[in-house]
mmCIF file of C-alpha atoms in Angstrom:
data_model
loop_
_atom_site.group_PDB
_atom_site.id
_atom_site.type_symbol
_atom_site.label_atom_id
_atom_site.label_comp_id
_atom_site.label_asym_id
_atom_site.label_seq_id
_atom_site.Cartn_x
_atom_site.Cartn_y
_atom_site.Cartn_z
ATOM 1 C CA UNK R 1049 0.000 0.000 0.000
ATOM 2 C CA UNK R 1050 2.457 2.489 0.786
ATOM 3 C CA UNK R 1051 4.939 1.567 -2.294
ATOM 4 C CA UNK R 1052 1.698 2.161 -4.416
ATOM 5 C CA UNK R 1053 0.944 5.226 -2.510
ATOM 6 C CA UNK R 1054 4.456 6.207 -3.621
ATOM 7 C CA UNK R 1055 4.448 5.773 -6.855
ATOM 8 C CA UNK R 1056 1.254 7.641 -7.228
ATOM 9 C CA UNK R 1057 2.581 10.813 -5.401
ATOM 10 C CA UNK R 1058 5.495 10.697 -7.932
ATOM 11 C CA UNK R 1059 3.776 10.458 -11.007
ATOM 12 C CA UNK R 1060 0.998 13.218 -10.054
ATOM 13 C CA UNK R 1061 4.049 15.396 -8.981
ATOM 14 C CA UNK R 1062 5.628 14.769 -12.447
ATOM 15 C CA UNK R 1063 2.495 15.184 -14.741
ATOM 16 C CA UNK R 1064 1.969 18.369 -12.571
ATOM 17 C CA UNK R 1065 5.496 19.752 -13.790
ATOM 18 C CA UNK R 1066 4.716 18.666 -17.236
ATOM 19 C CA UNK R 1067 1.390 20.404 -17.582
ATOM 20 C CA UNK R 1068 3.087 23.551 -15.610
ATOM 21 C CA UNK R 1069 5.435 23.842 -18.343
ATOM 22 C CA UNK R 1070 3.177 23.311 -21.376
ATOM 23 C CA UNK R 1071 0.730 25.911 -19.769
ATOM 24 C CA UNK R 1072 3.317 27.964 -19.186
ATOM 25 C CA UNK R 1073 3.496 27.861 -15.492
ATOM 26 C CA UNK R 1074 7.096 27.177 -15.289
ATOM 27 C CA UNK R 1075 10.197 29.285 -16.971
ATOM 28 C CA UNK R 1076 10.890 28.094 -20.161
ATOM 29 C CA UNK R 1077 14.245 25.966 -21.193
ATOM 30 C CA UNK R 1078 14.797 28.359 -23.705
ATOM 31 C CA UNK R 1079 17.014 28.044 -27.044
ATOM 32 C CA UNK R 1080 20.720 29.132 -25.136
ATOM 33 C CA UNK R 1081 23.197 26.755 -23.792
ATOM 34 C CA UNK R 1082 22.468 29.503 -20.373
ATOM 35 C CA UNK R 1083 19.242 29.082 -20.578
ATOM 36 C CA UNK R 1084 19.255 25.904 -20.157
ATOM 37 C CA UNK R 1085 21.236 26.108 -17.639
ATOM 38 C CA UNK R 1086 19.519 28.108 -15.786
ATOM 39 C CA UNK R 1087 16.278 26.161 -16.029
ATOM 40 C CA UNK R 1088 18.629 23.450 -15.202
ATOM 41 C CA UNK R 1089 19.249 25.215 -12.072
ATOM 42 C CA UNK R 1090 15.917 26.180 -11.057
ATOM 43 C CA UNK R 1091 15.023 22.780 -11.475
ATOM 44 C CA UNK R 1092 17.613 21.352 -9.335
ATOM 45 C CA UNK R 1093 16.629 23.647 -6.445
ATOM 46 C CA UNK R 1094 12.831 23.323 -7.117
ATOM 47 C CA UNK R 1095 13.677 19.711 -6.289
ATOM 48 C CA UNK R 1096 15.558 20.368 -3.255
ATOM 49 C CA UNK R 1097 13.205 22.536 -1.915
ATOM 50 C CA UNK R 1098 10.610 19.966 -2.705
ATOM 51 C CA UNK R 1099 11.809 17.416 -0.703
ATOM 52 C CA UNK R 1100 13.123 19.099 2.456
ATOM 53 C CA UNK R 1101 9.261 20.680 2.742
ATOM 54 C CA UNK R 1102 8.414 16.732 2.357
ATOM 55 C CA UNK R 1103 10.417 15.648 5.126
ATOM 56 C CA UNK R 1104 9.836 19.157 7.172
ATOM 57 C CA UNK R 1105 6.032 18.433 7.129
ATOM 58 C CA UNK R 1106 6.011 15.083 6.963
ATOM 59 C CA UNK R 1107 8.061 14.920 10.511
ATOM 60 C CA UNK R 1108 6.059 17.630 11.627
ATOM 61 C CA UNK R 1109 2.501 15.794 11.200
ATOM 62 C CA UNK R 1110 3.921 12.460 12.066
ATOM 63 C CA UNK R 1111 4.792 14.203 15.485
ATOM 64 C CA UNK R 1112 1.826 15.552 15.834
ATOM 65 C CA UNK R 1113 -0.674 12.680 14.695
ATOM 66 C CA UNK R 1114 1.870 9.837 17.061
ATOM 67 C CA UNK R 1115 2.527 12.731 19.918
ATOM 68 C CA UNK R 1116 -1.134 13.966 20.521
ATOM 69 C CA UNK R 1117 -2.503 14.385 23.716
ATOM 70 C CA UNK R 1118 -5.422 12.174 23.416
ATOM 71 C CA UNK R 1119 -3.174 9.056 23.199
ATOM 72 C CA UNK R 1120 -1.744 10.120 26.578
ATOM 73 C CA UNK R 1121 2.010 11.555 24.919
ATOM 74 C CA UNK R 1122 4.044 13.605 27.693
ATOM 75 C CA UNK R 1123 6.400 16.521 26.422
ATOM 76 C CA UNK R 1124 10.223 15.487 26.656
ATOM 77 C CA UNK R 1125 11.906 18.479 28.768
ATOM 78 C CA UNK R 1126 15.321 19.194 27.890
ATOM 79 C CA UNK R 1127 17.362 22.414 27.200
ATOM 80 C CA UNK R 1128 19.686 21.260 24.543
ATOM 81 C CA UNK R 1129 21.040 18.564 22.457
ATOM 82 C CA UNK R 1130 24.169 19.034 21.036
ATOM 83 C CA UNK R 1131 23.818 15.906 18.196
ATOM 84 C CA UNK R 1132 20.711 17.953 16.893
ATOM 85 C CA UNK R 1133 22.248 20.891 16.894
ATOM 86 C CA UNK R 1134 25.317 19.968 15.046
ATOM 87 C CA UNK R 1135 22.912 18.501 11.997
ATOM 88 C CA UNK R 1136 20.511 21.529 12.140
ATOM 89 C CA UNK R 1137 23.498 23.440 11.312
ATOM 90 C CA UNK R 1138 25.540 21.053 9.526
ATOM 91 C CA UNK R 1139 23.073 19.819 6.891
ATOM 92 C CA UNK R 1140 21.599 23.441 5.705
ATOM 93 C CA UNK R 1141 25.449 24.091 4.975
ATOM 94 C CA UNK R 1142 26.113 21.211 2.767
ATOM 95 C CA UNK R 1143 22.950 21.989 0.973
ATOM 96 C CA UNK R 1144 23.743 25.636 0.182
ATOM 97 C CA UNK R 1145 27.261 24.811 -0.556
ATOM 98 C CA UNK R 1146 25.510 22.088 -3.209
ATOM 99 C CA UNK R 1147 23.208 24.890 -4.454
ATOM 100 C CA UNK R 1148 26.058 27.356 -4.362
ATOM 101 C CA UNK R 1149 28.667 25.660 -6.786
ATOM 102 C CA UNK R 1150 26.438 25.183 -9.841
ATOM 103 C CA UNK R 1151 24.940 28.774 -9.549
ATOM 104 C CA UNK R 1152 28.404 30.350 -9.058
ATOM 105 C CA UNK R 1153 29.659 28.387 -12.388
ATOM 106 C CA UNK R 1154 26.139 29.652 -13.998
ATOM 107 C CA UNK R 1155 26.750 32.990 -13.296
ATOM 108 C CA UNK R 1156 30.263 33.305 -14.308
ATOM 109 C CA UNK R 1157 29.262 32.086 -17.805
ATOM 110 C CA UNK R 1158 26.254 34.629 -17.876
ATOM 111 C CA UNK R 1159 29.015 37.368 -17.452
ATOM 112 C CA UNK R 1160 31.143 36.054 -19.782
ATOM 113 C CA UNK R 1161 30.673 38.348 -23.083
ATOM 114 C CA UNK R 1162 34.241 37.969 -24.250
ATOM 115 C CA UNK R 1163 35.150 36.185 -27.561
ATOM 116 C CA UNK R 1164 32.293 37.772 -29.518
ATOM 117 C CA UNK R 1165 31.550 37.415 -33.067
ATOM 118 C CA UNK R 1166 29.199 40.179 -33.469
ATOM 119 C CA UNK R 1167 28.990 43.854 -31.404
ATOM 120 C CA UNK R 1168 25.306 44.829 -30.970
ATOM 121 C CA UNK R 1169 24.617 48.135 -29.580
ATOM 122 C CA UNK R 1170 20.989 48.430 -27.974
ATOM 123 C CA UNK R 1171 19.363 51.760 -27.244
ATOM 124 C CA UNK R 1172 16.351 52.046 -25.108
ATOM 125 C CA UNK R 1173 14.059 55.296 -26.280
ATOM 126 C CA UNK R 1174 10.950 56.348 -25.069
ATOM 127 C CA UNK R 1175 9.274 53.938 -26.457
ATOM 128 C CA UNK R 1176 11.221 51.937 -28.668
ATOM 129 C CA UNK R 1177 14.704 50.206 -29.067
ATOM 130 C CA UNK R 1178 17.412 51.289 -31.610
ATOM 131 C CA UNK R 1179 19.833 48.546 -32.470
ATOM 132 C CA UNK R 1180 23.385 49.187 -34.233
ATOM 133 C CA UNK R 1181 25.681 46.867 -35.568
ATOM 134 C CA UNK R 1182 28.753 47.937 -34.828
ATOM 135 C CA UNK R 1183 31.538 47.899 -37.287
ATOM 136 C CA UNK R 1184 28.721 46.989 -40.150
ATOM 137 C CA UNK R 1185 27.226 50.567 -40.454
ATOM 138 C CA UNK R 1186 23.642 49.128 -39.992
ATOM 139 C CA UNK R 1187 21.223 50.497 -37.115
ATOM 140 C CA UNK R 1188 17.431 51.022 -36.993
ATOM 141 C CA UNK R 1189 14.733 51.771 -35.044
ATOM 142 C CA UNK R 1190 12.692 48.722 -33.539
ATOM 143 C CA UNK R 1191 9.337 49.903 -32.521
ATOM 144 C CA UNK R 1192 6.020 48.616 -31.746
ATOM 145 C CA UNK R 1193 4.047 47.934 -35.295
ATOM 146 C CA UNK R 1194 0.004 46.729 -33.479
ATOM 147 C CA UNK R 1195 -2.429 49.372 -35.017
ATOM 148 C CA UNK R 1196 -3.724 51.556 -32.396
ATOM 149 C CA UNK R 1197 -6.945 50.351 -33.223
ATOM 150 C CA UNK R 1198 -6.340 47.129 -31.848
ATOM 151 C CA UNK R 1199 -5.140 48.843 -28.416
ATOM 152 C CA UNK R 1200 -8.492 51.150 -28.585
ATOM 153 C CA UNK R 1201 -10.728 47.830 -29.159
ATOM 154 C CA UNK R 1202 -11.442 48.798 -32.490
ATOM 155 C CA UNK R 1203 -10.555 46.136 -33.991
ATOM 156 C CA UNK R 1204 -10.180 42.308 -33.030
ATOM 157 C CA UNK R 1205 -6.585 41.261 -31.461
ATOM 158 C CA UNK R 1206 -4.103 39.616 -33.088
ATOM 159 C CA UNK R 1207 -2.440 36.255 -31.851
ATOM 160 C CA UNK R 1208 0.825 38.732 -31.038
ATOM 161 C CA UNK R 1209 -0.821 41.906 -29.663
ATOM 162 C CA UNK R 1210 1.285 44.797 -28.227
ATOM 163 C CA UNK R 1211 4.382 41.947 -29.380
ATOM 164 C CA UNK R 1212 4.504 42.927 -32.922
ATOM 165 C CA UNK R 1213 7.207 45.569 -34.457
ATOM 166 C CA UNK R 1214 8.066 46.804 -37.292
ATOM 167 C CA UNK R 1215 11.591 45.574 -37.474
ATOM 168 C CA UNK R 1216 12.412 42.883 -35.703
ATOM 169 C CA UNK R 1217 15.851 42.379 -34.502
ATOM 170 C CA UNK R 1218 18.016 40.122 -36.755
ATOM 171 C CA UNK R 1219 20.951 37.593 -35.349
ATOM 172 C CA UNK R 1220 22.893 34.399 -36.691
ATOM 173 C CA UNK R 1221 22.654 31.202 -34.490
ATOM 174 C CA UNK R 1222 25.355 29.378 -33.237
ATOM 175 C CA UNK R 1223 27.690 32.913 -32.795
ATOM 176 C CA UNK R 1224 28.207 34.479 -29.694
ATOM 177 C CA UNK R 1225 26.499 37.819 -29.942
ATOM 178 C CA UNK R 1226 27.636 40.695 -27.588
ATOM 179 C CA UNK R 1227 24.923 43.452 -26.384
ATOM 180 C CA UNK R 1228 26.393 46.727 -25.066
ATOM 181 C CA UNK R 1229 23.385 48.602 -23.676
ATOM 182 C CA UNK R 1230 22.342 52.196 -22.989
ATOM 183 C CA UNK R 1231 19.691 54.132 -23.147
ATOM 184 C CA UNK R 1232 19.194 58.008 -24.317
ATOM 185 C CA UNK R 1233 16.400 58.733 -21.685
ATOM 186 C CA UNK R 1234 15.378 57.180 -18.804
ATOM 187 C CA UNK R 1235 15.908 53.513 -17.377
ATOM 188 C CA UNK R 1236 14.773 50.770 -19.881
ATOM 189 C CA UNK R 1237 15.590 46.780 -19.093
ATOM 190 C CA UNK R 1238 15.764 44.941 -22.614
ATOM 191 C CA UNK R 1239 14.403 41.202 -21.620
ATOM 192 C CA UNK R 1240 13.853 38.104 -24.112
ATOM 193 C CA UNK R 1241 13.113 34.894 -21.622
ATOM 194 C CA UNK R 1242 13.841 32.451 -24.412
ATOM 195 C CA UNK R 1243 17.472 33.382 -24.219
ATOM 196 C CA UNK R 1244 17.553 34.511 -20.235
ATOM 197 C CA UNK R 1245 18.876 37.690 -21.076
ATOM 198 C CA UNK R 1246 17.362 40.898 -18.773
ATOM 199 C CA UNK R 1247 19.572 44.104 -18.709
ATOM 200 C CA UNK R 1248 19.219 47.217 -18.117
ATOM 201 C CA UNK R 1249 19.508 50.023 -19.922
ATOM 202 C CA UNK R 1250 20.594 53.381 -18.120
ATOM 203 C CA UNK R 1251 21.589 57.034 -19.310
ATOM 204 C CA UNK R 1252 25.153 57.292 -19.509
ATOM 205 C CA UNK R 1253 25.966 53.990 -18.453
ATOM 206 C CA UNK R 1254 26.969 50.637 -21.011
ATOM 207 C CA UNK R 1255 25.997 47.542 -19.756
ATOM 208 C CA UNK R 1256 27.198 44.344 -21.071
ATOM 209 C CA UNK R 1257 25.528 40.839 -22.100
ATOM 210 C CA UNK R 1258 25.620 38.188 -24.411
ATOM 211 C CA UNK R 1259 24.000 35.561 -26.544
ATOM 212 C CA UNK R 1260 24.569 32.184 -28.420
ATOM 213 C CA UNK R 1261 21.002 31.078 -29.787
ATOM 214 C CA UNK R 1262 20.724 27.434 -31.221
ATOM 215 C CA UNK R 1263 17.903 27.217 -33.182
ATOM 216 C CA UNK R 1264 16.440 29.370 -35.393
ATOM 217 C CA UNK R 1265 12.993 30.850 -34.959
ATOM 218 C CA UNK R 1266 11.389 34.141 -34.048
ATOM 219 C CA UNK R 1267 11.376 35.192 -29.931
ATOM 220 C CA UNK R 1268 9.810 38.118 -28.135
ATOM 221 C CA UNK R 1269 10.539 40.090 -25.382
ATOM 222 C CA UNK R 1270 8.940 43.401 -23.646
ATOM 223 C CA UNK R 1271 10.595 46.086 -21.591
ATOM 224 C CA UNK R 1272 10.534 45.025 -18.052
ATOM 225 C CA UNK R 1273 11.507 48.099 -16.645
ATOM 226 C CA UNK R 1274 8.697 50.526 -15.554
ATOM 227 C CA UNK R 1275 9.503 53.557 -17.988
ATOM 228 C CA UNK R 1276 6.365 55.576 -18.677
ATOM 229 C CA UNK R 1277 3.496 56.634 -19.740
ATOM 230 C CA UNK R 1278 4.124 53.646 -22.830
ATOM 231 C CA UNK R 1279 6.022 51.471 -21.485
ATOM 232 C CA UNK R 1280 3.676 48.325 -22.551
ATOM 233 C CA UNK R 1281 4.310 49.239 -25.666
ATOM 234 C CA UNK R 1282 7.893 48.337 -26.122
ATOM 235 C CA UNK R 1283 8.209 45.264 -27.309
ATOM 236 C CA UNK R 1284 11.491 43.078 -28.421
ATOM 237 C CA UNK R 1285 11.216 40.600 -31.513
ATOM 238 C CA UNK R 1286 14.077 38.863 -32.447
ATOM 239 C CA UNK R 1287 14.742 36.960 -35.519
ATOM 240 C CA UNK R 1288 17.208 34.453 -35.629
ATOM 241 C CA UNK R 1289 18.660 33.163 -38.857
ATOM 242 C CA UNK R 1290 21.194 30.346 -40.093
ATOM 243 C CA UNK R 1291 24.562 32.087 -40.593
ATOM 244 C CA UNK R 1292 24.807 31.923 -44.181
ATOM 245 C CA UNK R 1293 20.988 33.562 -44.230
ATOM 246 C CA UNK R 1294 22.180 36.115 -42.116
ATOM 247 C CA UNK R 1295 25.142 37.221 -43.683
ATOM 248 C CA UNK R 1296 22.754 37.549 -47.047
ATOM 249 C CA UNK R 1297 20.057 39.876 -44.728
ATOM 250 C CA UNK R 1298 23.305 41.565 -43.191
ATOM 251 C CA UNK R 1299 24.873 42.683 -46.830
ATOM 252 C CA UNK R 1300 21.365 43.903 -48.017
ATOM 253 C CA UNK R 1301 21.152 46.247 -45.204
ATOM 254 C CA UNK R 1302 24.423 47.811 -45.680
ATOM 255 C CA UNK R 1303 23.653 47.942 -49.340
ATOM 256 C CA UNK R 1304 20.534 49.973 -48.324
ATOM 257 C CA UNK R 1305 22.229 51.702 -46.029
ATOM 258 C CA UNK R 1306 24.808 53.219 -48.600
ATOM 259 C CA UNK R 1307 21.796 53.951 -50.910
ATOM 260 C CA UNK R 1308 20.170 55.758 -47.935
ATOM 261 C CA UNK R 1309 23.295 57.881 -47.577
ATOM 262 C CA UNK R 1310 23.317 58.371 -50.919
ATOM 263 C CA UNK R 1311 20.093 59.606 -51.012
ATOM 264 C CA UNK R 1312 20.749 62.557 -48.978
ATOM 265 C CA UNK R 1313 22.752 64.154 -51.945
ATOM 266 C CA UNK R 1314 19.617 64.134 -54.563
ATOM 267 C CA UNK R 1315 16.255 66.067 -54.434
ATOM 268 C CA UNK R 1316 13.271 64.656 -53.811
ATOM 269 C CA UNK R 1317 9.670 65.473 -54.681
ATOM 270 C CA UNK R 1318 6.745 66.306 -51.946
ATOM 271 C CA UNK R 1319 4.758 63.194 -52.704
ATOM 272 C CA UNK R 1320 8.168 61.100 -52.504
ATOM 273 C CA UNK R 1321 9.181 62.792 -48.686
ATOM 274 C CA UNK R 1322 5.538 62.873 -47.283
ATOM 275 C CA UNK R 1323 5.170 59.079 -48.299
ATOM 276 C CA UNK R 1324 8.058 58.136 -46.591
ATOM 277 C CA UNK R 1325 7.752 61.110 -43.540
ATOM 278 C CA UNK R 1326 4.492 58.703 -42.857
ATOM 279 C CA UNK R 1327 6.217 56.055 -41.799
ATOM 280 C CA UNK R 1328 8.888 57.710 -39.769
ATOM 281 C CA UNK R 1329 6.123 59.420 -38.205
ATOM 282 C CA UNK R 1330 4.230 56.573 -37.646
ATOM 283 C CA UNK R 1331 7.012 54.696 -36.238
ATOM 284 C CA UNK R 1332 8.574 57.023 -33.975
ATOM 285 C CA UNK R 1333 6.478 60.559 -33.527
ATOM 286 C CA UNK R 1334 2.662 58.712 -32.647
ATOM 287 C CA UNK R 1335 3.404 57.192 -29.792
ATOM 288 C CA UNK R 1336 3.374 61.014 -28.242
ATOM 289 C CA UNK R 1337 1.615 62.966 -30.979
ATOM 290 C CA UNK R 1338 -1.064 60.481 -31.723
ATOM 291 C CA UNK R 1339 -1.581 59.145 -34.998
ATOM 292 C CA UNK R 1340 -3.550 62.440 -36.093
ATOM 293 C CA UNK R 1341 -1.013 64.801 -34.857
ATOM 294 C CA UNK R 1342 -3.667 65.955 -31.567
ATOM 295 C CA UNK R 1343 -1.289 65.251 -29.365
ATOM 296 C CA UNK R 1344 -2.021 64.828 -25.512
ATOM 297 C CA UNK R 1345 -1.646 68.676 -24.172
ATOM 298 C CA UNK R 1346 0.466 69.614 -21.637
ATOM 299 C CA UNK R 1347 2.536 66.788 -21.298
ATOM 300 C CA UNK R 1348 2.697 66.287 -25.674
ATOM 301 C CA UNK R 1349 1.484 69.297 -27.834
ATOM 302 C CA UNK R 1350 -0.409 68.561 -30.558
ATOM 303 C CA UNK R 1351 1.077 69.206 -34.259
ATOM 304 C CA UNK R 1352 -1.925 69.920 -36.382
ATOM 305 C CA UNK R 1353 -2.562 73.066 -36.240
ATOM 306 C CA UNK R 1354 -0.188 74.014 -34.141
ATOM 307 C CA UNK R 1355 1.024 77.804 -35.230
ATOM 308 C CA UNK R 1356 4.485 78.144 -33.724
ATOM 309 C CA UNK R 1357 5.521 74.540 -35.945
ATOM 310 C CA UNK R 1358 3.596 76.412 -38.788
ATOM 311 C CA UNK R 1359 5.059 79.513 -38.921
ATOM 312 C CA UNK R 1360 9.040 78.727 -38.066
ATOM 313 C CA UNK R 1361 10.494 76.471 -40.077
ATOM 314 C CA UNK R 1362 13.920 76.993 -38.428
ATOM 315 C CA UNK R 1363 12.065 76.389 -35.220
ATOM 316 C CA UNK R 1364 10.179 73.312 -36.268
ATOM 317 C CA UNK R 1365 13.536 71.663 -37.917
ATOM 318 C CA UNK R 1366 15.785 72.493 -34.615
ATOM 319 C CA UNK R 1367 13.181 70.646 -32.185
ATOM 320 C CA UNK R 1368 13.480 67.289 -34.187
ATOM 321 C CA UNK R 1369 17.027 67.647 -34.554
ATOM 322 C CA UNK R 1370 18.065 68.816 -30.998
ATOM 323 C CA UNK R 1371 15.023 67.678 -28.745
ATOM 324 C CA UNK R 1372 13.197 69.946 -26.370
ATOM 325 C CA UNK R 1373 15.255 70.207 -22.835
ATOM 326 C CA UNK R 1374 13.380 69.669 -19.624
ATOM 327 C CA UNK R 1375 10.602 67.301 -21.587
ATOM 328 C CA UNK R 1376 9.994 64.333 -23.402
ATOM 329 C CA UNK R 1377 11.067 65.663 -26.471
ATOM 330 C CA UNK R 1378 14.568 63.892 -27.356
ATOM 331 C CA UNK R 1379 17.353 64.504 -30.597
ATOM 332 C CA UNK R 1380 16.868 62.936 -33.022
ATOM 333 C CA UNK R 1381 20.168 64.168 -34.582
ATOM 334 C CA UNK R 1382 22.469 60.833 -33.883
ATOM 335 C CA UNK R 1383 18.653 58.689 -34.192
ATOM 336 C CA UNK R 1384 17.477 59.294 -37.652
ATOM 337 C CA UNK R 1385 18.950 59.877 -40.600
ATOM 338 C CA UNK R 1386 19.258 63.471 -42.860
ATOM 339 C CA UNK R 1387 16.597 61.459 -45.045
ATOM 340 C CA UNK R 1388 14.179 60.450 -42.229
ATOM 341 C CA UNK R 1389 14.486 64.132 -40.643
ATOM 342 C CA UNK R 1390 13.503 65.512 -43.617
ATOM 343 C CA UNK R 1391 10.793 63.448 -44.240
ATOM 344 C CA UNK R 1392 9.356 63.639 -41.299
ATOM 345 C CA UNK R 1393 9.437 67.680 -40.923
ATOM 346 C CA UNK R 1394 7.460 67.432 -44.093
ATOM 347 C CA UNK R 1395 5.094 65.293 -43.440
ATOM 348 C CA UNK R 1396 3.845 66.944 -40.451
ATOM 349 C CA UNK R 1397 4.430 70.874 -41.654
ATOM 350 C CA UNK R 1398 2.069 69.089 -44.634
ATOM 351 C CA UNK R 1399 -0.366 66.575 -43.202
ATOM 352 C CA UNK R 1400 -3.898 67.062 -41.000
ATOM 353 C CA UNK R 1401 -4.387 70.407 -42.186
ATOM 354 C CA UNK R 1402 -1.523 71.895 -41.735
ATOM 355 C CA UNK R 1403 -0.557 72.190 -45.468
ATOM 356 C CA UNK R 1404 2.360 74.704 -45.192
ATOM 357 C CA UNK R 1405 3.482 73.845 -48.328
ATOM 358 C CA UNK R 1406 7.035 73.675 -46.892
ATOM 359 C CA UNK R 1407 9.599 70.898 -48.413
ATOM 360 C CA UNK R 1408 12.632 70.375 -46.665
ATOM 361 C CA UNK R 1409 15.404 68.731 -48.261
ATOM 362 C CA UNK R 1410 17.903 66.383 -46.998
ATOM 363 C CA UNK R 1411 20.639 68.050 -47.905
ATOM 364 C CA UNK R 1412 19.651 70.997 -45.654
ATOM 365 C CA UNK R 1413 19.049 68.501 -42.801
ATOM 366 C CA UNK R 1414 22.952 67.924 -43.463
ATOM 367 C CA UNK R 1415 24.085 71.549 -43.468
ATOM 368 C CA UNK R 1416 22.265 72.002 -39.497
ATOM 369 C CA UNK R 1417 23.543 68.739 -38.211
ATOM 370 C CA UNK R 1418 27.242 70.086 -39.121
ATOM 371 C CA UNK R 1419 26.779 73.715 -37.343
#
């Protein structure tokens, strides 16, 4: 009876474990050699803690079921026993110094970013991330890409609501990727639980991590630092790729990014910059502004009809370069490009009314970033 009893108790406790972790109860094993150590880890102690609660309850009740007054028991008086003493403090030590070894060898790997293959610099932003690849001259701006409507309840949800964006972050698998974090505002943490990396991102500070992903596939992450007024709405997507796939994505970026520089030295036509001012606007300027340019006054002005923007050019075209001190305003002089500033100055000195008529050039975008 009790060997039956037994083996009941450990099969509920292991189908319990196994549903935990398909219904996502438990942390996932993830797709990093630290991941999995981790979860390896948790396990381990899970376990531990498991069965000294087993044996701490199960003593207890046994004493008090065998002990109980009714059955006549009388309380043993003694002051001290120094046999139970010893193991009370003897056997918590051996079991932190087994808990202590594999974490300590866990978390020097974790802190390990040396030997990289590839230099990723992440920037947290209110409210989105900009990643560079460093020596590659390729950076853009990650940022959440779920229609508004969807957050309003306009429209139905998709399977990947508030964890969609609009350029996901690209890496090769089986390369040891090193992150060097910042941020240009306020504190940001940039967390992805498939490859147990959470780090901070702080103003003036560059923290260091790392990754090595082993399979391809597409994983998400969110902010998980309390940042403001949107900070739900910073979401992490990261796409994976074999290595020769990547090194095909990460030529056609710097191939678009030379045209991109190039494309500060021609002129371009209204319809070409608003088109294209849209997007950057959409992007990067909404999440403030709204998506009609009404703003949320004081805190965000709105843009449509707003006279000062409508009448200063100069004025307008110095805010999105240099940001607006003492508010949420940042510069967006090292953030977007000559083409994207331009753009974007057009496309709201142009759209809900505004219709200024004004078209500002990237090449003048140029000349004010060098003074």
């Amino acid at each position: 009876m009790r060997s039956a009893w037994r083996w009941l108790l450990a099969i509920s406790l292991t189908a319990s474990i196994s549903q935990a972790q398909a219904n996502g109860w438990n942390m996932p094993v993830g797709v990093t050699d630290v991941s999995a150590d981790i979860y390896g880890l948790h396990m381990t102690i899970f376990w531990i803690c498991v069965v000294i609660g087993l044996l701490v309850f199960g003593v207890m009740f046994y004493s008090l079921f065998r002990y109980r007054h009714s059955k006549g028991a009388k309380a043993a008086n003694f002051h001290e026993h120094t046999s139970v003493e010893v193991l009370w403090t003897a056997i918590p030590i051996l079991i932190l110094v087994g808990m202590a070894v594999p974490a300590t060898a866990t978390l020097k790997n974790m802190y390990d970013a040396s030997d990289a293959e590839l230099d990723v610099m992440i920037t947290g932003q209110q409210w989105r991330w900009r990643y560079e690849y460093l020596g590659e001259d390729v950076a853009f701006n990650s940022s959440m890409s779920t229609p508004r409507a969807q957050i309003r309840g306009e429209e139905e949800r998709g399977e990947h609501y508030l964890l969609e964006v609009d350029q996901p972050l690209v890496l090769p698998i089986n390369r040891k990727v090193r992150f060097l974090m910042t941020s240009d505002d306020v504190i940001h943490s940039w967390w992805v639980p498939d490859f147990a990396v959470k780090q901070d991102t702080i103003p003036g500070f560059i923290n260091e991590n790392w990754v090595k992903i082993n399979e391809p596939g597409i994983y998400r992450g969110q902010c998980a630092e309390l940042c403001g007024m949107d900070h739900g709405f910073m979401p992490i997507v990261v796409h994976a790729l074999e290595e020769e796939e990547f090194d095909s994505w990460l030529a056609e970026r710097k191939e678009a990014a030379e045209e991109e520089a190039m494309g500060a030295d021609r002129e371009w036509e209204l319809a070409e910059l608003m088109e294209r001012g849209e997007t950057v606007y959409q992007a990067i300027c909404s999440s403030c502004h709204q998506g009609e340019g009404q703003g949320v006054p004081p805190a965000f002005p709105a843009l449509a009809g707003n006279q000062e923007l409508i009448d200063d050019l100069d004025w307008h075209l110095d805010k999105v370069l240099n940001g607006v001190s003492g508010t949420a305003m940042p510069a967006f002089r090292s953030t977007l490009n000559p083409v994207e500033v331009a753009a974007v100055v057009t496309y709201t000195r142009n759209a809900w009314g505004n219709d200024t008529g004004d078209l500002v050039q990237p090449s003048v975008v140029v000349e004010q970033i060098a003074q």
